[in-house]
Protein backbone atom coordinates (compact mmCIF):
# COMPACT_ATOMS: atom_id res chain seq x y z
CA UNK A 1 0.00 0.00 0.00
CA UNK A 2 1.41 3.29 -1.08
CA UNK A 3 0.32 6.84 -0.81
CA UNK A 4 -0.48 9.18 2.02
CA UNK A 5 -2.96 6.93 3.83
CA UNK A 6 -1.28 3.63 2.97
CA UNK A 7 0.36 3.26 6.37
CA UNK A 8 -2.95 3.88 8.12
CA UNK A 9 -4.68 1.28 5.95
CA UNK A 10 -2.02 -1.27 6.85
CA UNK A 11 -2.43 -0.44 10.53
CA UNK A 12 -6.22 -0.70 10.22
CA UNK A 13 -6.00 -4.12 8.56
CA UNK A 14 -3.64 -5.34 11.26
CA UNK A 15 -5.99 -4.15 14.01
CA UNK A 16 -8.95 -5.79 12.26
CA UNK A 17 -7.03 -9.08 12.04
CA UNK A 18 -6.17 -8.83 15.76
CA UNK A 19 -9.81 -8.24 16.74
CA UNK A 20 -10.99 -11.12 14.54
CA UNK A 21 -8.36 -13.42 16.04
CA UNK A 22 -9.45 -12.41 19.55
CA UNK A 23 -13.13 -13.14 18.92
CA UNK A 24 -12.35 -16.37 17.04
CA UNK A 25 -10.21 -17.68 19.91
CA UNK A 26 -12.81 -16.87 22.57
CA UNK A 27 -15.63 -18.30 20.46
CA UNK A 28 -13.67 -21.53 19.93
CA UNK A 29 -13.06 -21.70 23.66
CA UNK A 30 -16.78 -21.39 24.40
CA UNK A 31 -17.73 -24.01 21.79
CA UNK A 32 -15.05 -26.57 22.69
CA UNK A 33 -15.20 -26.42 26.49
CA UNK A 34 -17.11 -29.03 28.49
CA UNK A 35 -20.72 -28.10 29.20
CA UNK A 36 -20.43 -29.14 32.86
CA UNK A 37 -16.86 -28.79 34.09
CA UNK A 38 -15.86 -31.20 36.84
CA UNK A 39 -16.01 -29.84 40.36
CA UNK A 40 -14.53 -32.49 42.64
CA UNK A 41 -14.27 -31.99 46.39
CA UNK A 42 -11.30 -29.83 47.36
CA UNK A 43 -10.71 -28.39 43.91
CA UNK A 44 -10.88 -24.82 45.18
CA UNK A 45 -8.93 -25.36 48.40
CA UNK A 46 -5.45 -23.89 48.71
CA UNK A 47 -2.51 -26.14 47.89
CA UNK A 48 0.79 -26.03 49.76
CA UNK A 49 3.21 -28.61 48.37
CA UNK A 50 0.80 -31.49 48.81
CA UNK A 51 0.22 -30.78 52.50
CA UNK A 52 -2.92 -29.53 54.14
CA UNK A 53 -2.83 -25.80 54.82
CA UNK A 54 -1.90 -25.00 58.41
CA UNK A 55 -2.62 -21.76 60.24
CA UNK A 56 -4.47 -18.69 59.19
CA UNK A 57 -4.31 -16.82 55.94
CA UNK A 58 -2.74 -13.70 57.44
CA UNK A 59 1.05 -13.46 57.60
CA UNK A 60 2.97 -10.28 58.23
CA UNK A 61 6.09 -9.52 56.24
CA UNK A 62 8.80 -7.17 57.38
CA UNK A 63 9.10 -4.01 55.31
CA UNK A 64 12.91 -4.14 55.19
CA UNK A 65 12.81 -6.91 52.57
CA UNK A 66 10.87 -4.62 50.25
CA UNK A 67 13.24 -1.74 50.96
CA UNK A 68 16.24 -3.87 50.01
CA UNK A 69 14.49 -5.01 46.85
CA UNK A 70 13.66 -1.39 45.98
CA UNK A 71 17.24 -0.27 46.55
CA UNK A 72 18.53 -3.13 44.41
CA UNK A 73 16.23 -2.13 41.55
CA UNK A 74 17.28 1.49 41.95
CA UNK A 75 20.98 0.69 41.59
CA UNK A 76 20.37 -1.84 38.81
CA UNK A 77 18.57 0.86 36.83
CA UNK A 78 21.43 3.24 37.54
CA UNK A 79 23.89 0.71 36.14
CA UNK A 80 21.75 0.31 33.04
CA UNK A 81 21.89 4.07 32.47
CA UNK A 82 25.66 4.23 33.04
CA UNK A 83 26.59 1.86 30.20
CA UNK A 84 25.06 3.86 27.31
CA UNK A 85 26.45 7.04 28.86
CA UNK A 86 29.95 5.57 28.83
CA UNK A 87 29.58 4.67 25.15
CA UNK A 88 28.39 8.16 24.12
CA UNK A 89 30.85 10.06 26.31
CA UNK A 90 33.82 9.89 23.93
CA UNK A 91 31.90 11.01 20.84
CA UNK A 92 32.54 14.54 19.62
CA UNK A 93 30.09 17.14 20.89
CA UNK A 94 28.84 15.10 23.85
CA UNK A 95 31.62 15.63 26.41
CA UNK A 96 30.48 18.47 28.69
CA UNK A 97 26.77 17.86 28.28
CA UNK A 98 26.96 14.19 29.18
CA UNK A 99 29.21 14.85 32.17
CA UNK A 100 26.75 17.40 33.59
CA UNK A 101 23.72 15.18 32.96
CA UNK A 102 25.35 12.16 34.56
CA UNK A 103 26.55 14.24 37.51
CA UNK A 104 22.96 15.34 38.16
CA UNK A 105 21.73 11.75 37.84
CA UNK A 106 24.39 10.33 40.17
CA UNK A 107 23.78 13.18 42.65
CA UNK A 108 20.07 12.34 42.85
CA UNK A 109 20.85 8.66 43.40
CA UNK A 110 23.50 9.57 45.98
CA UNK A 111 20.97 11.73 47.83
CA UNK A 112 18.61 8.76 47.90
CA UNK A 113 21.21 6.41 49.34
CA UNK A 114 22.31 9.08 51.84
CA UNK A 115 18.69 9.47 52.96
CA UNK A 116 18.35 5.69 53.37
CA UNK A 117 21.59 5.58 55.34
CA UNK A 118 20.58 8.43 57.65
CA UNK A 119 17.20 6.81 58.37
CA UNK A 120 18.98 3.53 59.24
CA UNK A 121 17.08 1.70 56.53
CA UNK A 122 20.23 -0.13 55.46
CA UNK A 123 20.76 -1.66 58.91
CA UNK A 124 19.71 -5.32 58.84
CA UNK A 125 19.27 -5.89 62.59
Tab-separated table of N, CA and C in Angstrom, residues 1 17 19 23 39 47 56 58 97 108 113 116:
chain	number	residue	atom	x	y	z
A	1	UNK	N	0.846	-1.175	0.000
A	1	UNK	CA	0.000	0.000	0.000
A	1	UNK	C	0.888	1.234	0.000
A	17	UNK	N	-7.443	-7.682	11.913
A	17	UNK	CA	-7.026	-9.080	12.043
A	17	UNK	C	-6.868	-9.464	13.513
A	19	UNK	N	-8.476	-8.144	16.132
A	19	UNK	CA	-9.810	-8.242	16.741
A	19	UNK	C	-10.500	-9.532	16.304
A	23	UNK	N	-11.772	-12.601	18.847
A	23	UNK	CA	-13.131	-13.138	18.916
A	23	UNK	C	-13.194	-14.596	18.464
A	39	UNK	N	-16.218	-30.611	39.146
A	39	UNK	CA	-16.009	-29.841	40.361
A	39	UNK	C	-15.838	-30.805	41.528
A	47	UNK	N	-3.439	-25.019	48.045
A	47	UNK	CA	-2.512	-26.139	47.895
A	47	UNK	C	-1.125	-25.680	48.318
A	56	UNK	N	-3.566	-19.637	59.836
A	56	UNK	CA	-4.467	-18.689	59.190
A	56	UNK	C	-3.934	-18.204	57.859
A	58	UNK	N	-3.356	-14.999	57.245
A	58	UNK	CA	-2.740	-13.697	57.436
A	58	UNK	C	-1.320	-13.882	57.947
A	97	UNK	N	28.196	18.089	28.036
A	97	UNK	CA	26.770	17.859	28.283
A	97	UNK	C	26.531	16.539	29.008
A	108	UNK	N	21.406	12.699	42.368
A	108	UNK	CA	20.065	12.341	42.849
A	108	UNK	C	20.080	10.947	43.476
A	113	UNK	N	20.505	7.368	48.486
A	113	UNK	CA	21.215	6.413	49.340
A	113	UNK	C	21.632	7.072	50.644
A	116	UNK	N	18.577	7.037	52.833
A	116	UNK	CA	18.352	5.693	53.369
A	116	UNK	C	19.353	5.376	54.473
